[in-house]
Short mmCIF file of C-alpha atoms in Angstrom, two decimals:
data_model
loop_
_atom_site.label_atom_id
_atom_site.label_comp_id
_atom_site.label_asym_id
_atom_site.label_seq_id
_atom_site.Cartn_x
_atom_site.Cartn_y
_atom_site.Cartn_z
CA MET A 154 13.09 -7.99 -36.86
CA ARG A 155 10.68 -5.75 -38.72
CA ILE A 156 7.13 -6.86 -37.98
CA SER A 157 3.70 -5.77 -39.23
CA PHE A 158 0.26 -6.63 -37.88
CA ILE A 159 -2.97 -7.43 -39.67
CA GLY A 160 -5.58 -6.63 -37.03
CA ALA A 161 -5.58 -4.25 -34.06
CA GLY A 162 -7.73 -5.91 -31.38
CA ARG A 163 -6.93 -7.20 -27.91
CA VAL A 164 -4.42 -9.86 -28.92
CA ALA A 165 -2.68 -7.53 -31.42
CA HIS A 166 -2.46 -4.92 -28.68
CA HIS A 167 -0.71 -7.25 -26.21
CA LEU A 168 1.59 -8.87 -28.79
CA ALA A 169 2.65 -5.62 -30.42
CA HIS A 170 3.46 -4.02 -27.07
CA LYS A 171 5.58 -6.98 -26.01
CA LEU A 172 7.33 -7.29 -29.41
CA SER A 173 8.08 -3.57 -29.57
CA GLN A 174 10.52 -4.07 -26.66
CA HIS A 175 12.93 -5.98 -28.94
CA HIS A 176 11.73 -5.38 -32.50
CA GLN A 177 10.49 -2.70 -34.82
CA ILE A 178 6.75 -2.70 -35.39
CA VAL A 179 6.41 -1.32 -38.91
CA GLN A 180 2.73 -1.20 -39.77
CA ILE A 181 -0.64 -1.87 -38.18
CA TYR A 182 -3.44 -2.70 -40.58
CA SER A 183 -7.11 -2.58 -39.63
CA ARG A 184 -10.25 -2.16 -41.73
CA THR A 185 -10.99 0.81 -39.49
CA LEU A 186 -8.18 3.33 -39.76
CA ALA A 187 -8.87 4.86 -36.34
CA THR A 188 -8.46 1.46 -34.66
CA ALA A 189 -5.16 0.89 -36.46
CA GLN A 190 -3.99 4.38 -35.48
CA THR A 191 -4.72 3.91 -31.77
CA LEU A 192 -2.42 0.90 -31.58
CA ALA A 193 0.14 2.26 -34.09
CA ILE A 194 0.77 5.39 -32.01
CA ASN A 195 1.46 3.26 -28.95
CA VAL A 196 4.06 1.07 -30.65
CA LYS A 197 5.61 3.74 -32.95
CA ALA A 198 4.30 2.15 -36.15
CA THR A 199 2.32 3.57 -39.06
CA ALA A 200 -1.35 2.77 -39.53
CA THR A 201 -3.20 1.75 -42.67
CA ALA A 202 -6.67 0.57 -43.68
CA ASN A 203 -5.49 -0.48 -47.12
CA ILE A 204 -3.74 -3.82 -47.60
CA GLU A 205 -2.15 -2.55 -50.83
CA GLU A 206 -0.22 -0.06 -48.73
CA LEU A 207 1.58 -2.82 -46.79
CA ASN A 208 5.35 -2.21 -46.76
CA PRO A 209 7.09 -5.29 -48.28
CA GLU A 210 10.39 -4.64 -46.49
CA ILE A 211 9.55 -6.66 -43.40
CA ASP A 212 10.50 -10.03 -41.88
CA LEU A 213 7.22 -11.15 -40.39
CA VAL A 214 3.48 -10.48 -40.69
CA ILE A 215 1.24 -11.44 -37.77
CA ILE A 216 -2.42 -11.93 -38.65
CA VAL A 217 -4.52 -11.26 -35.57
CA VAL A 218 -8.07 -11.11 -36.89
CA SER A 219 -11.10 -13.22 -36.00
CA ASP A 220 -10.83 -16.89 -36.96
CA GLN A 221 -13.43 -16.46 -39.71
CA ALA A 222 -11.52 -13.55 -41.26
CA ILE A 223 -8.14 -15.32 -41.53
CA ALA A 224 -9.12 -17.22 -44.71
CA SER A 225 -10.30 -14.06 -46.44
CA VAL A 226 -7.36 -11.76 -45.58
CA ILE A 227 -4.58 -14.26 -46.45
CA SER A 228 -5.14 -14.00 -50.22
CA ASN A 229 -4.76 -10.22 -50.22
CA VAL A 230 -1.78 -10.21 -47.85
CA HIS A 231 -0.10 -12.96 -49.92
CA GLN A 232 -0.47 -10.94 -53.16
CA GLN A 233 1.18 -7.97 -51.48
CA LEU A 234 3.94 -9.90 -49.61
CA PRO A 235 4.47 -13.21 -51.46
CA ASN A 236 7.85 -14.01 -49.86
CA VAL A 237 7.39 -12.87 -46.27
CA LEU A 238 6.75 -15.25 -43.33
CA ILE A 239 3.07 -14.89 -42.39
CA VAL A 240 1.67 -16.36 -39.16
CA HIS A 241 -1.71 -16.45 -37.51
CA THR A 242 -2.23 -16.57 -33.72
CA SER A 243 -5.32 -18.74 -33.55
CA GLY A 244 -5.62 -21.88 -31.47
CA SER A 245 -8.43 -23.21 -33.61
CA THR A 246 -7.26 -22.54 -37.18
CA ASP A 247 -5.26 -25.15 -39.08
CA ILE A 248 -1.96 -23.93 -40.55
CA GLU A 249 -3.27 -25.13 -43.94
CA VAL A 250 -5.72 -22.20 -44.06
CA LEU A 251 -2.62 -20.07 -44.70
CA ALA A 252 -0.38 -22.69 -46.33
CA HIS A 253 -2.63 -23.61 -49.22
CA ILE A 254 -2.24 -20.01 -50.43
CA HIS A 255 1.09 -18.88 -48.99
CA ALA A 256 4.22 -21.08 -48.82
CA ARG A 257 5.94 -19.38 -45.86
CA ALA A 258 3.08 -19.99 -43.44
CA GLY A 259 3.30 -20.34 -39.68
CA VAL A 260 1.43 -20.24 -36.38
CA PHE A 261 2.30 -18.33 -33.20
CA TYR A 262 -0.35 -19.25 -30.62
CA PRO A 263 -0.16 -17.95 -27.04
CA LEU A 264 -2.47 -20.00 -24.79
CA GLN A 265 -3.82 -17.20 -22.65
CA THR A 266 -6.94 -15.13 -22.02
CA PHE A 267 -6.52 -11.53 -23.14
CA SER A 268 -8.28 -8.55 -21.62
CA LEU A 269 -7.29 -5.04 -22.61
CA ASP A 270 -6.86 -3.79 -19.07
CA ARG A 271 -4.78 -6.63 -17.63
CA ASP A 272 -1.07 -7.36 -17.97
CA ILE A 273 -0.31 -10.75 -19.49
CA PRO A 274 1.93 -13.05 -17.38
CA TRP A 275 3.99 -13.73 -20.52
CA SER A 276 6.85 -15.72 -19.01
CA ASP A 277 4.41 -18.41 -17.77
CA THR A 278 2.21 -18.35 -20.87
CA PRO A 279 2.70 -21.41 -23.10
CA ILE A 280 3.34 -20.46 -26.74
CA PHE A 281 2.82 -22.99 -29.54
CA VAL A 282 4.67 -22.51 -32.81
CA GLU A 283 4.28 -24.30 -36.13
CA ALA A 284 5.71 -23.55 -39.60
CA LYS A 285 5.88 -25.12 -43.04
CA SER A 286 9.69 -24.78 -43.23
CA GLU A 287 12.29 -25.74 -40.67
CA ASP A 288 13.98 -22.31 -40.90
CA ASP A 289 10.76 -20.48 -40.20
CA LEU A 290 10.05 -22.79 -37.26
CA VAL A 291 13.41 -21.93 -35.71
CA LEU A 292 12.75 -18.23 -36.25
CA LEU A 293 9.32 -18.43 -34.57
CA ALA A 294 10.67 -20.49 -31.68
CA GLU A 295 13.39 -17.88 -31.06
CA LEU A 296 10.80 -15.13 -31.10
CA ALA A 297 8.57 -17.07 -28.71
CA ASN A 298 11.50 -17.62 -26.34
CA GLN A 299 11.69 -13.84 -25.90
CA PHE A 300 8.14 -13.98 -24.48
CA SER A 301 7.99 -17.14 -22.52
CA THR A 302 9.96 -19.96 -20.93
CA ARG A 303 7.36 -22.43 -22.22
CA VAL A 304 7.60 -22.73 -26.00
CA TYR A 305 6.32 -25.82 -27.80
CA SER A 306 6.30 -27.06 -31.37
CA TYR A 307 2.83 -28.57 -31.80
CA THR A 308 0.85 -29.89 -34.74
CA SER A 309 -2.43 -28.24 -35.70
CA ALA A 310 -4.37 -31.27 -34.38
CA GLN A 311 -2.76 -30.96 -30.93
CA ARG A 312 -3.30 -27.19 -30.92
CA LEU A 313 -6.98 -27.59 -31.82
CA SER A 314 -7.47 -30.06 -29.00
CA LEU A 315 -5.78 -27.71 -26.51
CA HIS A 316 -7.95 -24.83 -27.65
CA LEU A 317 -11.12 -26.87 -27.21
CA ALA A 318 -9.96 -27.87 -23.72
CA ALA A 319 -9.24 -24.21 -22.96
CA VAL A 320 -12.84 -23.31 -23.80
CA PHE A 321 -13.98 -25.71 -21.07
CA ALA A 322 -11.28 -24.79 -18.52
CA CYS A 323 -11.44 -21.04 -19.04
CA ASN A 324 -14.54 -19.77 -20.87
CA PHE A 325 -16.97 -22.20 -19.26
CA SER A 326 -15.51 -21.93 -15.76
CA ASN A 327 -15.80 -18.14 -16.10
CA TYR A 328 -19.45 -18.55 -17.07
CA CYS A 329 -19.88 -20.65 -13.91
CA TYR A 330 -18.54 -17.67 -11.91
CA ASP A 331 -20.93 -15.38 -13.80
CA MET A 332 -23.93 -17.61 -12.96
CA ALA A 333 -22.83 -17.75 -9.30
CA GLN A 334 -22.72 -13.97 -9.19
CA GLN A 335 -26.22 -13.73 -10.65
CA ILE A 336 -27.51 -16.08 -7.93
CA VAL A 337 -26.01 -14.17 -4.98
CA ASP A 338 -26.95 -10.79 -6.49
CA GLU A 339 -30.63 -11.72 -6.23
CA GLN A 340 -30.28 -12.20 -2.44
CA GLN A 341 -28.11 -9.09 -2.02
CA VAL A 342 -25.29 -11.34 -0.91
CA ASP A 343 -21.74 -10.20 -1.71
CA PHE A 344 -20.08 -12.20 -4.53
CA SER A 345 -16.68 -11.59 -2.93
CA LEU A 346 -17.61 -14.15 -0.25
CA LEU A 347 -17.01 -16.78 -2.92
CA TYR A 348 -13.46 -15.61 -3.75
CA PRO A 349 -11.58 -18.00 -1.41
CA LEU A 350 -13.62 -20.91 -2.74
CA ILE A 351 -12.95 -19.98 -6.37
CA LEU A 352 -9.21 -19.70 -5.77
CA GLU A 353 -9.01 -22.88 -3.70
CA THR A 354 -10.87 -24.80 -6.42
CA ALA A 355 -8.47 -23.53 -9.12
CA ASN A 356 -5.42 -24.26 -6.97
CA LYS A 357 -6.65 -27.76 -6.19
CA ALA A 358 -7.06 -28.53 -9.89
CA LEU A 359 -3.46 -27.44 -10.43
CA GLN A 360 -2.11 -29.76 -7.77
CA GLY A 361 -3.98 -32.93 -8.55
CA ASP A 362 -6.44 -34.62 -10.81
CA PRO A 363 -9.61 -32.42 -10.98
CA LYS A 364 -11.74 -35.57 -11.20
CA LEU A 365 -10.46 -36.73 -7.80
CA MET A 366 -10.98 -33.21 -6.40
CA GLN A 367 -14.69 -33.10 -7.31
CA THR A 368 -16.97 -32.22 -4.39
CA GLY A 369 -20.59 -31.07 -4.05
CA PRO A 370 -24.11 -32.53 -3.92
CA ALA A 371 -23.94 -34.24 -7.35
CA MET A 372 -20.65 -35.92 -6.48
CA ARG A 373 -22.18 -37.15 -3.20
CA GLY A 374 -25.35 -38.25 -5.00
CA ASP A 375 -27.37 -36.08 -2.61
CA GLN A 376 -30.74 -36.16 -4.38
CA ASN A 377 -32.49 -34.00 -1.76
CA ILE A 378 -30.13 -31.08 -2.27
CA LEU A 379 -30.13 -31.51 -6.05
CA LYS A 380 -33.93 -31.34 -6.02
CA MET A 381 -33.99 -28.37 -3.64
CA HIS A 382 -31.49 -26.41 -5.77
CA GLU A 383 -33.50 -27.00 -8.94
CA GLN A 384 -36.63 -25.86 -7.11
CA MET A 385 -34.86 -22.68 -5.95
CA LEU A 386 -33.86 -21.88 -9.54
CA GLN A 387 -37.38 -22.71 -10.77
CA LYS A 388 -38.90 -20.40 -8.16
CA ALA A 389 -36.50 -17.63 -9.18
CA GLN A 390 -37.67 -18.18 -12.79
CA ARG A 391 -34.13 -18.99 -13.91
CA GLU A 392 -34.90 -21.79 -16.37
CA ASP A 393 -31.49 -21.13 -17.99
CA LEU A 394 -29.50 -21.78 -14.81
CA LYS A 395 -31.72 -24.74 -13.94
CA LYS A 396 -30.91 -26.41 -17.28
CA ILE A 397 -27.18 -26.07 -16.66
CA TYR A 398 -27.54 -27.20 -13.05
CA HIS A 399 -29.42 -30.29 -14.18
CA LEU A 400 -27.06 -31.28 -17.01
CA MET A 401 -23.84 -30.68 -15.04
CA SER A 402 -25.16 -32.55 -11.98
CA GLU A 403 -26.36 -35.46 -14.09
CA GLN A 404 -22.94 -35.82 -15.72
CA ILE A 405 -20.96 -35.43 -12.49
CA LEU A 406 -23.19 -38.09 -10.94
CA GLN A 407 -22.78 -40.46 -13.89
CA SER A 408 -19.05 -40.01 -14.31
CA HIS A 409 -18.43 -40.76 -10.63
CA GLU A 410 -20.82 -43.72 -10.58
CA THR A 411 -18.99 -45.22 -13.58
CA GLN A 412 -15.70 -44.64 -11.81
CA SER A 413 -16.58 -46.44 -8.59
CA MET B 177 -15.16 -25.22 25.59
CA ARG B 178 -15.91 -28.93 25.64
CA ILE B 179 -17.07 -30.00 22.19
CA SER B 180 -18.34 -33.28 20.70
CA PHE B 181 -18.83 -34.24 17.07
CA ILE B 182 -21.59 -36.23 15.40
CA GLY B 183 -19.89 -37.44 12.22
CA ALA B 184 -16.25 -38.12 11.37
CA GLY B 185 -15.87 -37.29 7.67
CA ARG B 186 -13.80 -34.66 5.85
CA VAL B 187 -15.45 -31.59 7.39
CA ALA B 188 -15.41 -33.10 10.90
CA HIS B 189 -11.73 -33.91 10.43
CA HIS B 190 -10.77 -30.32 9.52
CA LEU B 191 -13.01 -28.67 12.13
CA ALA B 192 -11.97 -30.96 14.98
CA HIS B 193 -8.29 -30.45 14.24
CA LYS B 194 -8.65 -26.68 14.18
CA LEU B 195 -10.86 -26.59 17.30
CA SER B 196 -8.53 -28.89 19.24
CA GLN B 197 -5.96 -26.05 19.26
CA HIS B 198 -8.11 -24.02 21.70
CA HIS B 199 -10.74 -26.40 23.01
CA GLN B 200 -11.23 -29.88 24.32
CA ILE B 201 -12.74 -32.33 21.87
CA VAL B 202 -14.65 -34.75 24.10
CA GLN B 203 -16.29 -37.34 21.86
CA ILE B 204 -16.49 -38.33 18.23
CA TYR B 205 -19.59 -40.24 17.20
CA SER B 206 -19.86 -42.17 13.96
CA ARG B 207 -22.09 -45.08 12.94
CA THR B 208 -18.85 -46.90 12.15
CA LEU B 209 -16.74 -47.13 15.29
CA ALA B 210 -13.44 -47.46 13.36
CA THR B 211 -14.12 -44.18 11.52
CA ALA B 212 -14.85 -42.41 14.82
CA GLN B 213 -11.70 -43.89 16.34
CA THR B 214 -9.41 -42.71 13.53
CA LEU B 215 -10.41 -39.09 14.11
CA ALA B 216 -10.73 -39.42 17.92
CA ILE B 217 -7.12 -40.58 18.29
CA ASN B 218 -5.91 -37.56 16.33
CA VAL B 219 -7.74 -35.02 18.49
CA LYS B 220 -7.40 -36.82 21.85
CA ALA B 221 -11.13 -37.56 22.16
CA THR B 222 -13.02 -40.77 22.82
CA ALA B 223 -14.91 -42.56 20.08
CA THR B 224 -18.40 -44.01 20.11
CA ALA B 225 -20.85 -45.59 17.68
CA ASN B 226 -23.71 -45.33 20.15
CA ILE B 227 -25.57 -42.03 20.58
CA GLU B 228 -26.78 -43.13 24.03
CA GLU B 229 -23.16 -43.04 25.14
CA LEU B 230 -22.84 -39.30 24.45
CA ASN B 231 -21.37 -37.48 27.44
CA PRO B 232 -23.82 -34.74 28.55
CA GLU B 233 -21.13 -32.63 30.21
CA ILE B 234 -20.27 -30.58 27.14
CA ASP B 235 -20.89 -27.06 25.81
CA LEU B 236 -21.40 -27.70 22.12
CA VAL B 237 -22.32 -30.50 19.73
CA ILE B 238 -21.36 -30.14 16.08
CA ILE B 239 -23.37 -32.28 13.68
CA VAL B 240 -21.28 -32.97 10.58
CA VAL B 241 -23.21 -35.64 8.75
CA SER B 242 -24.69 -35.63 5.23
CA ASP B 243 -27.51 -33.15 4.72
CA GLN B 244 -30.06 -35.98 4.47
CA ALA B 245 -28.91 -37.48 7.78
CA ILE B 246 -29.20 -34.26 9.84
CA ALA B 247 -32.99 -34.57 10.27
CA SER B 248 -32.73 -38.17 11.46
CA VAL B 249 -29.87 -37.76 13.96
CA ILE B 250 -31.20 -34.60 15.67
CA SER B 251 -34.03 -36.44 17.49
CA ASN B 252 -31.66 -38.93 19.08
CA VAL B 253 -29.03 -36.33 19.96
CA HIS B 254 -31.73 -34.06 21.46
CA GLN B 255 -33.04 -36.88 23.69
CA GLN B 256 -29.53 -37.43 24.99
CA LEU B 257 -28.50 -33.75 25.34
CA PRO B 258 -31.70 -31.68 25.64
CA ASN B 259 -30.00 -28.52 26.97
CA VAL B 260 -26.77 -28.38 24.98
CA LEU B 261 -26.20 -26.02 22.02
CA ILE B 262 -26.34 -28.16 18.86
CA VAL B 263 -25.23 -26.81 15.49
CA HIS B 264 -25.01 -28.20 11.98
CA THR B 265 -22.40 -27.10 9.42
CA SER B 266 -24.48 -27.34 6.26
CA GLY B 267 -24.88 -24.53 3.76
CA SER B 268 -28.09 -25.99 2.43
CA THR B 269 -30.01 -27.00 5.53
CA ASP B 270 -32.42 -24.59 7.20
CA ILE B 271 -31.84 -24.00 10.94
CA GLU B 272 -35.46 -25.09 11.48
CA VAL B 273 -34.52 -28.71 10.72
CA LEU B 274 -32.82 -28.61 14.14
CA ALA B 275 -34.94 -25.94 15.82
CA HIS B 276 -38.33 -27.64 15.47
CA ILE B 277 -36.95 -30.43 17.68
CA HIS B 278 -34.24 -28.74 19.76
CA ALA B 279 -34.51 -25.22 21.23
CA ARG B 280 -30.78 -24.40 21.44
CA ALA B 281 -30.18 -24.81 17.70
CA GLY B 282 -27.52 -23.12 15.59
CA VAL B 283 -25.52 -23.18 12.37
CA PHE B 284 -21.76 -22.94 11.88
CA TYR B 285 -21.16 -22.97 8.13
CA PRO B 286 -17.64 -22.57 6.70
CA LEU B 287 -17.85 -21.67 2.99
CA GLN B 288 -14.96 -23.76 1.74
CA THR B 289 -14.17 -26.90 -0.22
CA PHE B 290 -12.73 -29.64 1.98
CA SER B 291 -10.32 -32.34 0.84
CA LEU B 292 -8.67 -34.63 3.36
CA ASP B 293 -5.14 -34.04 2.11
CA ARG B 294 -5.18 -30.23 1.87
CA ASP B 295 -4.78 -27.60 4.57
CA ILE B 296 -7.72 -25.22 4.81
CA PRO B 297 -6.87 -21.50 4.49
CA TRP B 298 -9.03 -20.84 7.56
CA SER B 299 -8.28 -17.17 8.15
CA ASP B 300 -9.68 -16.26 4.70
CA THR B 301 -12.58 -18.71 4.82
CA PRO B 302 -15.93 -16.98 5.40
CA ILE B 303 -17.90 -18.54 8.26
CA PHE B 304 -21.66 -17.99 8.59
CA VAL B 305 -23.28 -18.36 11.99
CA GLU B 306 -26.93 -18.48 12.96
CA ALA B 307 -28.66 -19.33 16.26
CA LYS B 308 -32.12 -19.29 17.78
CA SER B 309 -30.96 -17.34 20.86
CA GLU B 310 -28.85 -14.19 21.03
CA ASP B 311 -26.49 -15.75 23.62
CA ASP B 312 -25.80 -18.76 21.43
CA LEU B 313 -25.21 -16.50 18.43
CA VAL B 314 -22.56 -14.56 20.37
CA LEU B 315 -20.95 -17.82 21.46
CA LEU B 316 -20.81 -19.15 17.89
CA ALA B 317 -19.50 -15.85 16.53
CA GLU B 318 -16.68 -15.89 19.11
CA LEU B 319 -15.82 -19.44 18.16
CA ALA B 320 -15.83 -18.54 14.45
CA ASN B 321 -13.55 -15.57 15.12
CA GLN B 322 -10.90 -18.03 16.32
CA PHE B 323 -10.95 -19.57 12.82
CA SER B 324 -11.41 -16.68 10.50
CA THR B 325 -11.35 -12.93 10.09
CA ARG B 326 -14.54 -13.15 8.05
CA VAL B 327 -17.49 -14.09 10.25
CA TYR B 328 -21.05 -13.25 9.23
CA SER B 329 -24.46 -13.61 10.82
CA TYR B 330 -26.68 -14.76 7.95
CA THR B 331 -30.24 -16.01 7.68
CA SER B 332 -30.93 -19.50 6.37
CA ALA B 333 -32.30 -18.02 3.09
CA GLN B 334 -29.09 -16.09 2.45
CA ARG B 335 -26.96 -19.11 3.33
CA LEU B 336 -28.95 -21.35 0.98
CA SER B 337 -28.45 -18.89 -1.86
CA LEU B 338 -24.70 -18.70 -1.18
CA HIS B 339 -24.45 -22.47 -1.15
CA LEU B 340 -26.25 -22.77 -4.48
CA ALA B 341 -23.91 -20.13 -5.93
CA ALA B 342 -20.95 -22.07 -4.55
CA VAL B 343 -22.07 -25.17 -6.45
CA PHE B 344 -21.79 -23.17 -9.68
CA ALA B 345 -18.56 -21.34 -8.78
CA CYS B 346 -16.74 -24.32 -7.30
CA ASN B 347 -18.23 -27.73 -8.14
CA PHE B 348 -19.20 -26.87 -11.71
CA SER B 349 -15.99 -24.98 -12.52
CA ASN B 350 -14.06 -28.00 -11.22
CA TYR B 351 -16.08 -30.23 -13.54
CA CYS B 352 -15.08 -27.87 -16.38
CA TYR B 353 -11.43 -28.52 -15.47
CA ASP B 354 -12.16 -32.26 -15.40
CA MET B 355 -13.70 -32.15 -18.89
CA ALA B 356 -10.74 -30.12 -20.19
CA GLN B 357 -8.36 -32.74 -18.85
CA GLN B 358 -10.32 -35.52 -20.56
CA ILE B 359 -10.05 -33.65 -23.88
CA VAL B 360 -6.27 -33.11 -23.78
CA ASP B 361 -5.64 -36.63 -22.44
CA GLU B 362 -7.07 -38.07 -25.66
CA GLN B 363 -4.41 -36.20 -27.73
CA GLN B 364 -1.60 -37.01 -25.26
CA VAL B 365 -1.33 -33.28 -24.56
CA ASP B 366 -0.24 -32.29 -21.04
CA PHE B 367 -3.06 -30.83 -18.90
CA SER B 368 -0.53 -28.66 -17.05
CA LEU B 369 -0.33 -26.44 -20.15
CA LEU B 370 -3.72 -25.11 -19.09
CA TYR B 371 -2.64 -24.12 -15.57
CA PRO B 372 -1.77 -20.46 -16.32
CA LEU B 373 -5.10 -20.05 -18.09
CA ILE B 374 -7.05 -21.58 -15.22
CA LEU B 375 -5.35 -19.34 -12.66
CA GLU B 376 -5.66 -16.20 -14.78
CA THR B 377 -9.39 -16.87 -15.30
CA ALA B 378 -9.94 -17.29 -11.55
CA ASN B 379 -7.90 -14.20 -10.73
CA LYS B 380 -9.77 -12.12 -13.32
CA ALA B 381 -13.10 -13.11 -11.80
CA LEU B 382 -11.82 -11.92 -8.43
CA GLN B 383 -10.84 -8.51 -9.70
CA GLY B 384 -13.85 -7.62 -11.78
CA ASP B 385 -17.27 -8.67 -12.94
CA PRO B 386 -16.99 -12.20 -14.44
CA LYS B 387 -19.65 -11.27 -16.99
CA LEU B 388 -17.42 -8.50 -18.38
CA MET B 389 -14.43 -10.86 -18.32
CA GLN B 390 -16.10 -13.47 -20.55
CA THR B 391 -14.05 -14.45 -23.60
CA GLY B 392 -14.14 -17.33 -26.10
CA PRO B 393 -15.92 -18.35 -29.31
CA ALA B 394 -19.47 -18.21 -27.87
CA MET B 395 -18.88 -14.72 -26.46
CA ARG B 396 -17.60 -13.60 -29.90
CA GLY B 397 -20.51 -15.32 -31.63
CA ASP B 398 -18.02 -17.27 -33.73
CA GLN B 399 -20.36 -19.86 -35.28
CA ASN B 400 -17.60 -21.55 -37.32
CA ILE B 401 -15.56 -22.42 -34.25
CA LEU B 402 -18.65 -23.42 -32.27
CA LYS B 403 -19.61 -25.82 -35.08
CA MET B 404 -16.06 -27.16 -35.43
CA HIS B 405 -15.77 -27.83 -31.69
CA GLU B 406 -19.07 -29.71 -31.60
CA GLN B 407 -17.91 -31.78 -34.58
CA MET B 408 -14.65 -32.60 -32.80
CA LEU B 409 -16.57 -33.83 -29.76
CA GLN B 410 -18.98 -35.77 -31.95
CA LYS B 411 -16.09 -37.42 -33.79
CA ALA B 412 -14.50 -38.35 -30.43
CA GLN B 413 -17.86 -39.90 -29.47
CA ARG B 414 -18.17 -37.61 -26.47
CA GLU B 415 -21.90 -36.89 -26.63
CA ASP B 416 -21.76 -35.90 -22.93
CA LEU B 417 -19.20 -33.12 -23.47
CA LYS B 418 -20.96 -32.02 -26.65
CA LYS B 419 -24.23 -31.49 -24.73
CA ILE B 420 -22.48 -29.28 -22.16
CA TYR B 421 -20.56 -27.42 -24.87
CA HIS B 422 -23.79 -26.70 -26.71
CA LEU B 423 -25.81 -25.55 -23.70
CA MET B 424 -23.06 -23.40 -22.20
CA SER B 425 -22.27 -21.76 -25.56
CA GLU B 426 -25.93 -21.11 -26.28
CA GLN B 427 -26.40 -19.36 -22.92
CA ILE B 428 -23.17 -17.35 -23.12
CA LEU B 429 -24.24 -16.23 -26.60
CA GLN B 430 -27.74 -15.29 -25.43
CA SER B 431 -26.71 -13.53 -22.25
CA HIS B 432 -24.25 -11.34 -24.14
CA GLU B 433 -26.68 -10.60 -26.96
CA THR B 434 -29.27 -9.49 -24.43
CA GLN B 435 -26.66 -7.34 -22.75
CA SER B 436 -25.54 -5.47 -25.87
#
């Protein structure tokens, strides 16, 4: 397949590299030419900062811009390439954002966290595909199968719910690690001491129901410790961490009281 | 060594099993005799529900009761065993809670999350020891070295700070997994789809600074998605999850604005 990209950020970087193993990457578009060029050189494509320069002789366009920008770029890309399959890669954007302008619309959503300097464990990464036509759905599913052994055809509603859950499971748990690091840093205690605990907690969640795996002072209803921890955060003038501590503990306490 | 336990819960269970490989477990005390008996049978010890029955011919007593209960049991145990080394295993209890009553006081704190049905990766589990006398500290450090390659002599202040950080890194991240599961359950979407993401997030935190690894709509300042997610939670009548979503997102947003 001949594939072009709209966008040249982290996700575009990882997708284009992986796709270039089996397909020809034709063009990389970015508003900033230098950004497009950096990625284009790596995947033997040409770079452009002008949507009117998009080559129409391609099989697939992958839009990998911020969620807000998808709605605004689709009109211009559609005018240039009215008959080409165009997909976005967003967990939280309905396919209709493309489809109400462009008939051959689709979604190619890899459920993963992308950092520039880390390899993506593609074969274990679930990929969710959706398309307005059956033919395009088959085409996207075949493409996804080249990445991963876990390819699913999901509706936009299911995908949106997964993405929201991923914010809790991934973004918020990472912020919990960040807060933990800030706390130990203040006592010159090494954050790496928490590594085994972080891994064990993640592994436990993967082998059972996280609700049943809950431990800690809130779960035990240990009011003395809860009070002491809030006082420690107060004394350290960390009103921000204290607010989170209070809300999380309150909800853990309530959800386990309701349960029993 | 001849060792007795005050308490027969999850932590006592794991410690007694591990210690019974190299040492003699003499007695298990619990307020409920049946609970003491269950553990005692497993580690070839005798069970008692009466502190006055504690055998004084031992080298070490390990108090493994709830943090609140430590202060109340130490007086009785001290009266019975005034010259024996007595330690607690709590991350959040100052050594002075024992030491102001009992001279040979110590702490043996394994930084780990304990579930009854999971093996503990002891050799990677950091253990923090503290004692009022140098001799007792050496004794506890030797004992800890039989469990783990990572033994540290820490003050109570450092241990308290680590324990507070562990609540964020472990208990709160687990609650994030729990909330994620609740969200996907409502759409009949399989929670296991999030496993690769959960593991990748934990592994990333272990290889770099979690703050630099932060991703997601709040990190990107994507107000449209933030609003949409809160509306989804509102519509699902999950005011509890919406509160956490709002507070976490607000703080992630702020902490990364301040940074840049």
